[in-house]
Short mmCIF file of C-alpha atoms and ligand atoms in Angstrom, two decimals:
data_model
loop_
_atom_site.label_atom_id
_atom_site.label_comp_id
_atom_site.label_asym_id
_atom_site.label_seq_id
_atom_site.Cartn_x
_atom_site.Cartn_y
_atom_site.Cartn_z
CA MET O 1 80.51 106.67 109.05
CA THR O 2 77.53 107.69 107.35
CA THR O 3 74.81 110.52 107.79
CA THR O 4 71.27 109.34 108.26
CA ALA O 5 69.46 110.19 104.20
CA THR O 6 66.55 111.05 106.49
CA ALA O 7 67.10 112.99 109.85
CA PHE O 8 67.50 116.21 108.25
CA ARG O 9 66.39 118.42 104.87
CA HIS O 10 67.68 118.29 101.84
CA ASP O 11 65.23 120.18 100.15
CA TRP O 12 67.21 124.03 100.90
CA GLN O 13 66.04 127.43 99.18
CA ARG O 14 68.66 130.18 97.36
CA ASP O 15 66.13 131.96 99.11
CA ASP O 16 66.19 130.43 102.34
CA ILE O 17 69.80 130.02 102.64
CA LEU O 18 70.09 134.20 102.11
CA ALA O 19 67.72 134.41 105.13
CA LEU O 20 69.88 132.87 107.60
CA PHE O 21 72.85 134.79 105.51
CA GLY O 22 71.51 137.58 106.44
CA MET O 23 70.58 137.31 110.17
CA PRO O 24 72.36 139.27 112.65
CA LEU O 25 75.96 137.89 113.21
CA MET O 26 75.31 137.24 116.63
CA ASP O 27 71.80 135.52 116.17
CA LEU O 28 74.44 133.22 113.38
CA VAL O 29 76.77 132.29 115.30
CA PHE O 30 74.21 131.43 118.55
CA GLN O 31 72.01 128.97 115.95
CA ALA O 32 74.76 127.94 114.34
CA GLN O 33 76.56 127.37 118.28
CA THR O 34 73.75 125.21 118.99
CA VAL O 35 73.52 122.86 116.57
CA HIS O 36 76.54 122.21 116.13
CA ARG O 37 76.55 121.29 120.10
CA GLU O 38 73.69 119.00 119.72
CA HIS O 39 75.34 116.94 117.02
CA HIS O 40 79.41 117.14 117.72
CA ARG O 41 81.28 117.23 120.21
CA PRO O 42 82.40 121.05 121.69
CA ASN O 43 85.70 122.30 121.96
CA HIS O 44 87.00 118.99 119.46
CA VAL O 45 88.97 119.67 116.40
CA GLN O 46 89.65 116.84 114.12
CA LEU O 47 92.63 117.63 112.01
CA SER O 48 93.48 116.15 108.66
CA THR O 49 97.18 116.72 107.18
CA LEU O 50 97.68 117.16 103.21
CA ILE O 51 99.98 115.58 101.19
CA ASN O 52 100.25 116.14 97.20
CA ILE O 53 101.39 112.76 95.69
CA LYS O 54 101.69 114.55 92.39
CA SER O 55 102.34 118.19 91.87
CA GLY O 56 101.25 120.66 88.56
CA ARG O 57 101.14 119.98 84.66
CA CYS O 58 97.44 119.19 85.50
CA GLY O 59 95.53 119.67 81.37
CA GLU O 60 92.51 121.52 83.47
CA ASP O 61 91.62 126.05 84.01
CA CYS O 62 90.88 126.04 86.94
CA ALA O 63 91.30 130.29 87.60
CA TYR O 64 92.39 129.54 91.41
CA CYS O 65 95.16 126.81 90.55
CA SER O 66 98.84 126.90 90.94
CA GLN O 67 98.64 123.19 88.87
CA SER O 68 97.12 124.31 85.82
CA ILE O 69 99.14 124.15 82.72
CA ARG O 70 97.47 126.76 80.97
CA TYR O 71 99.40 129.35 83.93
CA GLU O 72 103.27 130.24 84.63
CA THR O 73 103.16 129.50 88.63
CA ALA O 74 106.85 128.84 90.16
CA ILE O 75 105.22 125.32 91.55
CA ASP O 76 107.92 122.25 91.01
CA ASP O 77 105.96 119.37 88.79
CA SER O 78 106.76 115.87 90.30
CA ALA O 79 105.51 112.56 88.81
CA LEU O 80 103.66 110.13 91.44
CA MET O 81 105.44 109.91 94.28
CA ALA O 82 106.07 106.29 95.50
CA PRO O 83 104.03 104.65 97.74
CA THR O 84 106.75 104.67 100.40
CA ALA O 85 107.62 107.93 100.52
CA VAL O 86 103.48 108.75 100.91
CA ILE O 87 103.46 106.25 104.10
CA ALA O 88 106.44 107.84 105.59
CA ALA O 89 104.89 111.37 105.20
CA ALA O 90 102.05 110.05 106.31
CA ARG O 91 103.92 108.78 109.75
CA ALA O 92 105.23 111.92 110.74
CA ALA O 93 101.82 113.38 110.21
CA ARG O 94 100.16 110.57 112.25
CA ASP O 95 103.16 111.49 115.81
CA ALA O 96 102.63 115.01 115.24
CA GLY O 97 98.92 114.37 115.23
CA ALA O 98 96.76 114.19 113.16
CA SER O 99 93.64 111.47 112.03
CA ARG O 100 93.63 111.63 108.20
CA PHE O 101 96.35 112.20 105.53
CA CYS O 102 94.80 113.58 102.51
CA MET O 103 97.18 113.05 99.89
CA GLY O 104 95.93 115.41 96.64
CA ALA O 105 96.78 114.46 92.78
CA ALA O 106 96.86 117.23 90.20
CA TRP O 107 95.23 115.76 87.14
CA ARG O 108 91.32 115.23 85.99
CA THR O 109 91.48 112.31 86.20
CA PRO O 110 94.08 109.44 87.32
CA ARG O 111 94.94 107.22 85.09
CA ASP O 112 94.35 103.08 85.02
CA ARG O 113 97.75 102.23 85.48
CA ASP O 114 98.52 104.62 88.40
CA ILE O 115 95.65 102.40 90.35
CA PRO O 116 98.10 99.89 92.58
CA THR O 117 100.17 102.72 93.00
CA LEU O 118 97.16 104.25 94.73
CA VAL O 119 95.87 101.22 96.54
CA GLN O 120 98.80 100.64 98.61
CA MET O 121 99.36 103.73 99.32
CA VAL O 122 95.55 102.77 100.66
CA LYS O 123 96.12 99.93 102.03
CA GLY O 124 99.73 101.29 103.79
CA VAL O 125 97.95 104.25 105.63
CA ARG O 126 95.92 102.35 106.80
CA ALA O 127 97.61 100.26 108.64
CA LEU O 128 99.25 103.16 111.09
CA GLY O 129 95.76 104.01 111.80
CA MET O 130 94.83 107.02 110.47
CA GLU O 131 91.56 107.34 108.26
CA THR O 132 92.65 108.00 104.17
CA CYS O 133 91.86 110.73 101.99
CA MET O 134 92.22 111.15 98.61
CA THR O 135 91.14 113.64 95.88
CA LEU O 136 92.17 112.63 92.32
CA GLY O 137 90.40 114.57 89.99
CA MET O 138 86.94 112.19 88.11
CA LEU O 139 86.88 108.66 88.90
CA SER O 140 84.99 105.77 86.98
CA GLU O 141 83.09 103.63 88.66
CA ALA O 142 85.95 100.96 88.29
CA GLN O 143 88.50 103.00 90.15
CA VAL O 144 86.76 103.70 92.70
CA THR O 145 85.29 100.51 93.63
CA SER O 146 89.44 99.61 93.59
CA LEU O 147 89.65 102.07 96.09
CA GLN O 148 86.75 101.50 97.95
CA GLU O 149 88.54 97.28 97.93
CA ALA O 150 90.88 99.06 99.05
CA GLY O 151 89.91 100.65 102.59
CA LEU O 152 90.38 103.99 101.04
CA ASP O 153 87.91 106.09 103.98
CA TYR O 154 86.75 109.14 102.35
CA TYR O 155 87.44 111.09 98.41
CA ASN O 156 87.24 114.98 98.57
CA HIS O 157 86.10 116.46 95.76
CA ASN O 158 84.39 119.80 95.18
CA LEU O 159 81.65 121.45 93.88
CA ASP O 160 83.75 124.54 94.37
CA THR O 161 80.79 127.65 93.69
CA SER O 162 78.18 127.97 92.38
CA PRO O 163 76.38 125.59 89.61
CA GLU O 164 75.73 129.62 87.32
CA PHE O 165 79.69 131.42 88.94
CA TYR O 166 81.06 127.90 88.03
CA ASP O 167 81.85 128.95 83.72
CA ARG O 168 84.19 131.94 85.01
CA VAL O 169 86.21 130.01 87.31
CA ILE O 170 86.42 126.42 85.07
CA THR O 171 85.51 125.03 81.69
CA THR O 172 86.98 121.93 81.10
CA ARG O 173 84.84 120.25 83.20
CA GLY O 174 81.27 120.29 84.74
CA TYR O 175 79.19 120.77 87.41
CA GLN O 176 77.10 117.30 86.51
CA ASP O 177 80.86 115.49 86.41
CA ARG O 178 81.31 117.21 89.46
CA LEU O 179 78.26 116.15 90.75
CA ASP O 180 78.46 112.30 89.08
CA THR O 181 81.74 112.00 90.30
CA LEU O 182 79.88 112.60 93.52
CA GLU O 183 77.41 110.52 93.34
CA ARG O 184 80.01 106.86 92.57
CA VAL O 185 82.02 108.14 95.45
CA ARG O 186 78.46 107.92 97.35
CA ARG O 187 77.40 104.76 95.53
CA ALA O 188 80.75 102.66 96.81
CA GLY O 189 80.04 103.49 100.44
CA ILE O 190 83.42 105.78 101.01
CA ALA O 191 82.65 108.60 102.48
CA VAL O 192 81.92 112.15 100.55
CA CYS O 193 84.51 115.62 102.09
CA SER O 194 83.07 117.76 99.76
CA GLY O 195 83.04 122.32 99.56
CA GLY O 196 84.42 124.67 97.77
CA ILE O 197 85.95 128.39 97.84
CA VAL O 198 84.76 131.57 98.98
CA GLY O 199 86.63 134.73 97.58
CA MET O 200 86.30 134.10 94.17
CA GLY O 201 84.22 137.08 93.35
CA GLU O 202 81.33 135.46 93.85
CA GLU O 203 78.61 136.99 95.34
CA ARG O 204 77.13 136.23 98.74
CA THR O 205 74.57 134.85 96.22
CA ASP O 206 76.51 131.63 94.39
CA ARG O 207 78.25 131.17 98.88
CA ALA O 208 74.89 130.35 99.53
CA GLY O 209 74.19 128.00 96.28
CA LEU O 210 77.18 126.33 96.73
CA LEU O 211 75.55 125.48 100.61
CA GLN O 212 73.04 124.31 98.69
CA GLN O 213 74.60 122.12 96.33
CA LEU O 214 75.93 120.70 99.18
CA ALA O 215 72.70 120.06 102.01
CA ASN O 216 71.01 119.10 98.95
CA LEU O 217 72.91 115.49 98.62
CA SER O 218 71.32 112.94 100.42
CA PRO O 219 72.76 112.08 102.14
CA HIS O 220 75.02 115.51 103.28
CA PRO O 221 78.62 114.92 102.88
CA GLU O 222 79.99 113.40 106.23
CA SER O 223 83.15 116.62 105.48
CA VAL O 224 81.94 119.46 104.48
CA PRO O 225 85.57 121.94 103.73
CA VAL O 226 84.94 125.38 103.50
CA ASN O 227 88.63 127.02 101.65
CA MET O 228 89.51 130.61 101.04
CA LEU O 229 90.90 131.45 98.16
CA VAL O 230 94.40 131.80 97.90
CA ALA O 231 95.59 133.87 95.74
CA ILE O 232 98.38 132.89 93.56
CA PRO O 233 100.34 134.55 91.47
CA GLY O 234 100.09 134.04 88.18
CA THR O 235 96.72 131.88 88.18
CA PRO O 236 93.73 134.27 86.73
CA LEU O 237 92.36 135.14 90.04
CA GLU O 238 96.08 136.43 91.05
CA ASP O 239 94.25 140.13 92.36
CA THR O 240 91.45 139.19 93.39
CA PRO O 241 90.64 141.13 96.38
CA PRO O 242 90.36 138.88 99.67
CA LEU O 243 86.79 138.31 100.88
CA ASP O 244 85.59 139.70 104.94
CA PRO O 245 86.86 136.87 107.37
CA ILE O 246 83.37 137.73 108.95
CA GLU O 247 82.05 136.02 105.53
CA LEU O 248 84.21 133.53 105.78
CA VAL O 249 82.95 132.98 109.42
CA ARG O 250 78.51 133.82 108.21
CA THR O 251 79.70 130.81 105.30
CA ILE O 252 80.89 128.02 107.84
CA ALA O 253 77.70 129.25 110.41
CA VAL O 254 74.89 128.47 107.52
CA ALA O 255 76.75 125.07 105.99
CA ARG O 256 76.87 123.95 109.94
CA VAL O 257 72.69 125.11 109.62
CA LEU O 258 72.21 122.96 106.52
CA MET O 259 74.63 120.49 107.53
CA PRO O 260 74.03 119.08 110.78
CA ALA O 261 76.27 115.98 111.50
CA ALA O 262 78.45 117.50 108.49
CA VAL O 263 82.28 117.97 110.14
CA VAL O 264 83.20 121.78 108.71
CA ARG O 265 86.15 122.37 107.65
CA LEU O 266 88.05 125.81 107.68
CA SER O 267 90.83 125.00 105.01
CA ALA O 268 92.22 127.10 102.11
CA GLY O 269 93.28 130.20 103.52
CA ARG O 270 93.70 130.21 107.38
CA ASP O 271 97.45 131.23 107.40
CA HIS O 272 95.90 134.96 106.13
CA LEU O 273 93.65 134.80 109.19
CA THR O 274 94.15 136.59 113.01
CA GLU O 275 93.09 133.83 115.87
CA GLU O 276 90.38 136.07 116.16
CA ALA O 277 88.91 135.00 112.42
CA GLN O 278 89.70 131.90 113.46
CA ALA O 279 88.66 131.58 116.46
CA LEU O 280 84.41 132.92 115.26
CA CYS O 281 85.40 130.29 112.49
CA PHE O 282 85.29 127.49 115.66
CA LEU O 283 82.55 129.44 117.50
CA ALA O 284 80.78 128.75 114.36
CA GLY O 285 80.84 124.90 114.07
CA ALA O 286 84.32 124.73 112.32
CA ASN O 287 85.77 121.70 113.90
CA SER O 288 88.31 120.97 111.13
CA ILE O 289 91.13 122.64 109.77
CA PHE O 290 94.23 121.27 107.50
CA TYR O 291 97.28 120.07 109.85
CA GLY O 292 100.49 121.10 108.88
CA ASP O 293 103.50 123.41 107.34
CA GLU O 294 102.16 123.15 103.70
CA LEU O 295 98.89 122.50 101.97
CA LEU O 296 99.37 121.19 98.35
CA THR O 297 101.92 124.06 96.72
CA THR O 298 101.80 127.28 99.18
CA ASP O 299 101.91 127.58 102.67
CA ASN O 300 99.74 126.60 106.15
CA ARG O 301 99.74 128.38 109.31
CA GLY O 302 102.42 125.86 110.46
CA ILE O 303 101.86 123.39 113.47
CA ALA O 304 102.97 125.11 116.16
CA GLU O 305 101.50 128.05 115.76
CA ASP O 306 98.12 125.72 115.71
CA ARG O 307 99.35 123.74 119.34
CA ALA O 308 99.32 127.71 120.49
CA LEU O 309 95.93 127.94 119.48
CA PHE O 310 94.83 125.79 120.32
CA ALA O 311 96.20 126.38 123.96
CA LYS O 312 94.59 129.35 124.23
CA LEU O 313 90.93 128.31 123.06
CA GLY O 314 90.87 125.13 125.17
CA LEU O 315 90.59 123.28 121.70
CA ILE O 316 90.52 119.38 121.91
CA ALA O 317 92.85 118.17 118.62
CA ASP O 318 91.24 114.48 117.96
CA GLY O 319 94.32 111.82 117.24
CA PRO O 320 94.62 109.23 115.79
CA ALA O 321 92.26 106.80 116.16
CA SER O 322 94.08 103.70 116.96
CA PRO O 323 97.37 105.31 117.95
CA GLN O 324 100.52 102.80 116.82
CA PRO O 325 103.70 105.09 117.77
CA ALA O 326 106.99 104.21 115.74
N1 LIG M 401 92.89 117.82 90.71
C1 LIG M 401 91.47 117.47 92.00
C2 LIG M 401 90.81 118.26 91.83
O1 LIG M 401 90.52 118.93 91.30
O2 LIG M 401 89.37 117.69 91.68
C3 LIG M 401 92.04 117.73 93.08
C4 LIG M 401 92.77 118.61 93.88
S1 LIG M 401 91.99 120.53 94.10
C5 LIG M 401 94.01 120.85 94.15
C6 LIG M 401 91.20 119.50 94.96
C7 LIG M 401 91.25 121.46 95.70
O3 LIG M 401 91.47 122.13 96.39
C8 LIG M 401 89.83 121.78 94.56
O4 LIG M 401 88.07 121.67 94.01
C9 LIG M 401 89.79 123.18 95.29
O5 LIG M 401 88.72 123.53 95.88
C10 LIG M 401 90.90 123.40 96.63
N2 LIG M 401 92.05 124.67 95.70
C11 LIG M 401 93.10 124.59 94.85
N3 LIG M 401 94.07 125.32 94.52
C12 LIG M 401 93.24 126.36 96.13
C13 LIG M 401 93.59 127.96 96.01
N4 LIG M 401 94.68 128.52 95.38
N5 LIG M 401 92.61 128.18 96.87
C14 LIG M 401 91.71 127.52 97.74
N6 LIG M 401 91.19 126.27 97.37
C15 LIG M 401 92.30 125.68 96.76
C1 LIG M 402 90.67 120.96 100.24
O1 LIG M 402 89.31 121.63 100.03
N1 LIG M 402 91.70 121.72 99.97
C2 LIG M 402 93.20 121.36 99.92
C3 LIG M 402 92.32 119.71 99.52
N2 LIG M 402 91.09 119.62 99.39
C4 LIG M 402 93.03 119.00 98.68
C5 LIG M 402 93.28 122.05 99.20
C6 LIG M 402 93.59 123.32 99.38
C7 LIG M 402 95.04 123.92 97.68
C8 LIG M 402 95.22 125.02 98.76
C9 LIG M 402 96.53 126.03 98.11
C10 LIG M 402 97.34 125.11 97.30
O2 LIG M 402 98.54 124.90 98.29
O3 LIG M 402 97.50 124.60 96.44
FE1 LIG M 403 93.70 120.55 87.96
FE2 LIG M 403 92.82 120.34 89.97
FE3 LIG M 403 94.11 122.33 90.26
FE4 LIG M 403 92.31 121.90 88.57
S1 LIG M 403 91.88 122.53 91.02
S2 LIG M 403 94.45 122.68 87.84
S3 LIG M 403 91.82 119.60 88.23
S4 LIG M 403 95.30 120.16 89.88
#
């Protein structure tokens, strides 16, 4: 499932994008929903479940993150999980209805000696009939190749914010490092999952700048997670005032217009959104969520609540591609 490079624009200017952001909300959402229906099945939502396969003690200084060793946060540290435990969790996620299993690790970059374990995880999760995704930090060429050969479907690596705001959030890894990893992943034929975070105290022009960077990748990322900051006690961003949810809706709508064929994921922060705000996000073109009671270190909206919301809104959750009940 690779997006073709030719059909869409990759030359977006910041002002074009700010003009979209500034449209009357109903016009913007109408345009986004129109684009959405040209490229996606209406009312369908893709479900990805997250697992933290290695928690905490990360050397990077991402100001939003509970897992950086530099901040005092209330999380449990853990070594890399055993593949059998990861595969068991994937089976449970599949049986609860998720189609993709996204394995995250609190690393700047994996150690080469961990790659065989990661390969076993990919193979085991794929054998369940699920799509696989990993987010492990920066990857070398050889690491990308090993994961691709194992059958990894998606790699998540977020740009997080605009190039201008980036240094206010992360100093231990540059914007170009992130683009380089995305380029390696793309060249290896692994589908790209890349998005960012809104609500970190950035301006609208930074949200536009993040989407400009993503939309000017050619081809576009197949998957674009839009996270609302989860303000975690102990991190430098703990006291950041929450973003107005209508601005999240606008961000999702603009992402949909700029990247028509991408799956746009309403990601972290859903636990703090009303059902009405989530419904607006789906109307604006979000067609994927993180599904499961936890994200990496924080709570997600629960499965039962999500099922009830799907029923209320008439949303159809896309199940595993080839279900193989246990
Ligand atoms: N350590 C790897 C890395 O940073 O590339 C992979 C895991 S990292 C937790 C993946 C992404 O989760 C981050 O790039 C960020 O976009 C998102 N994220 C982390 N903490 C968050 C928070 N508190 N609120 C919203 N999004 C968050
Ligand atoms: C993404 O864009 N969001 C996910 C996933 N990719 C790895 C992570 C969200 C983390 C939220 C905060 C936490 O639970 O620690
Ligand atoms: Fe480490 Fe990733 Fe957290 Fe940054 S976001 S501190 S790289 S785990």
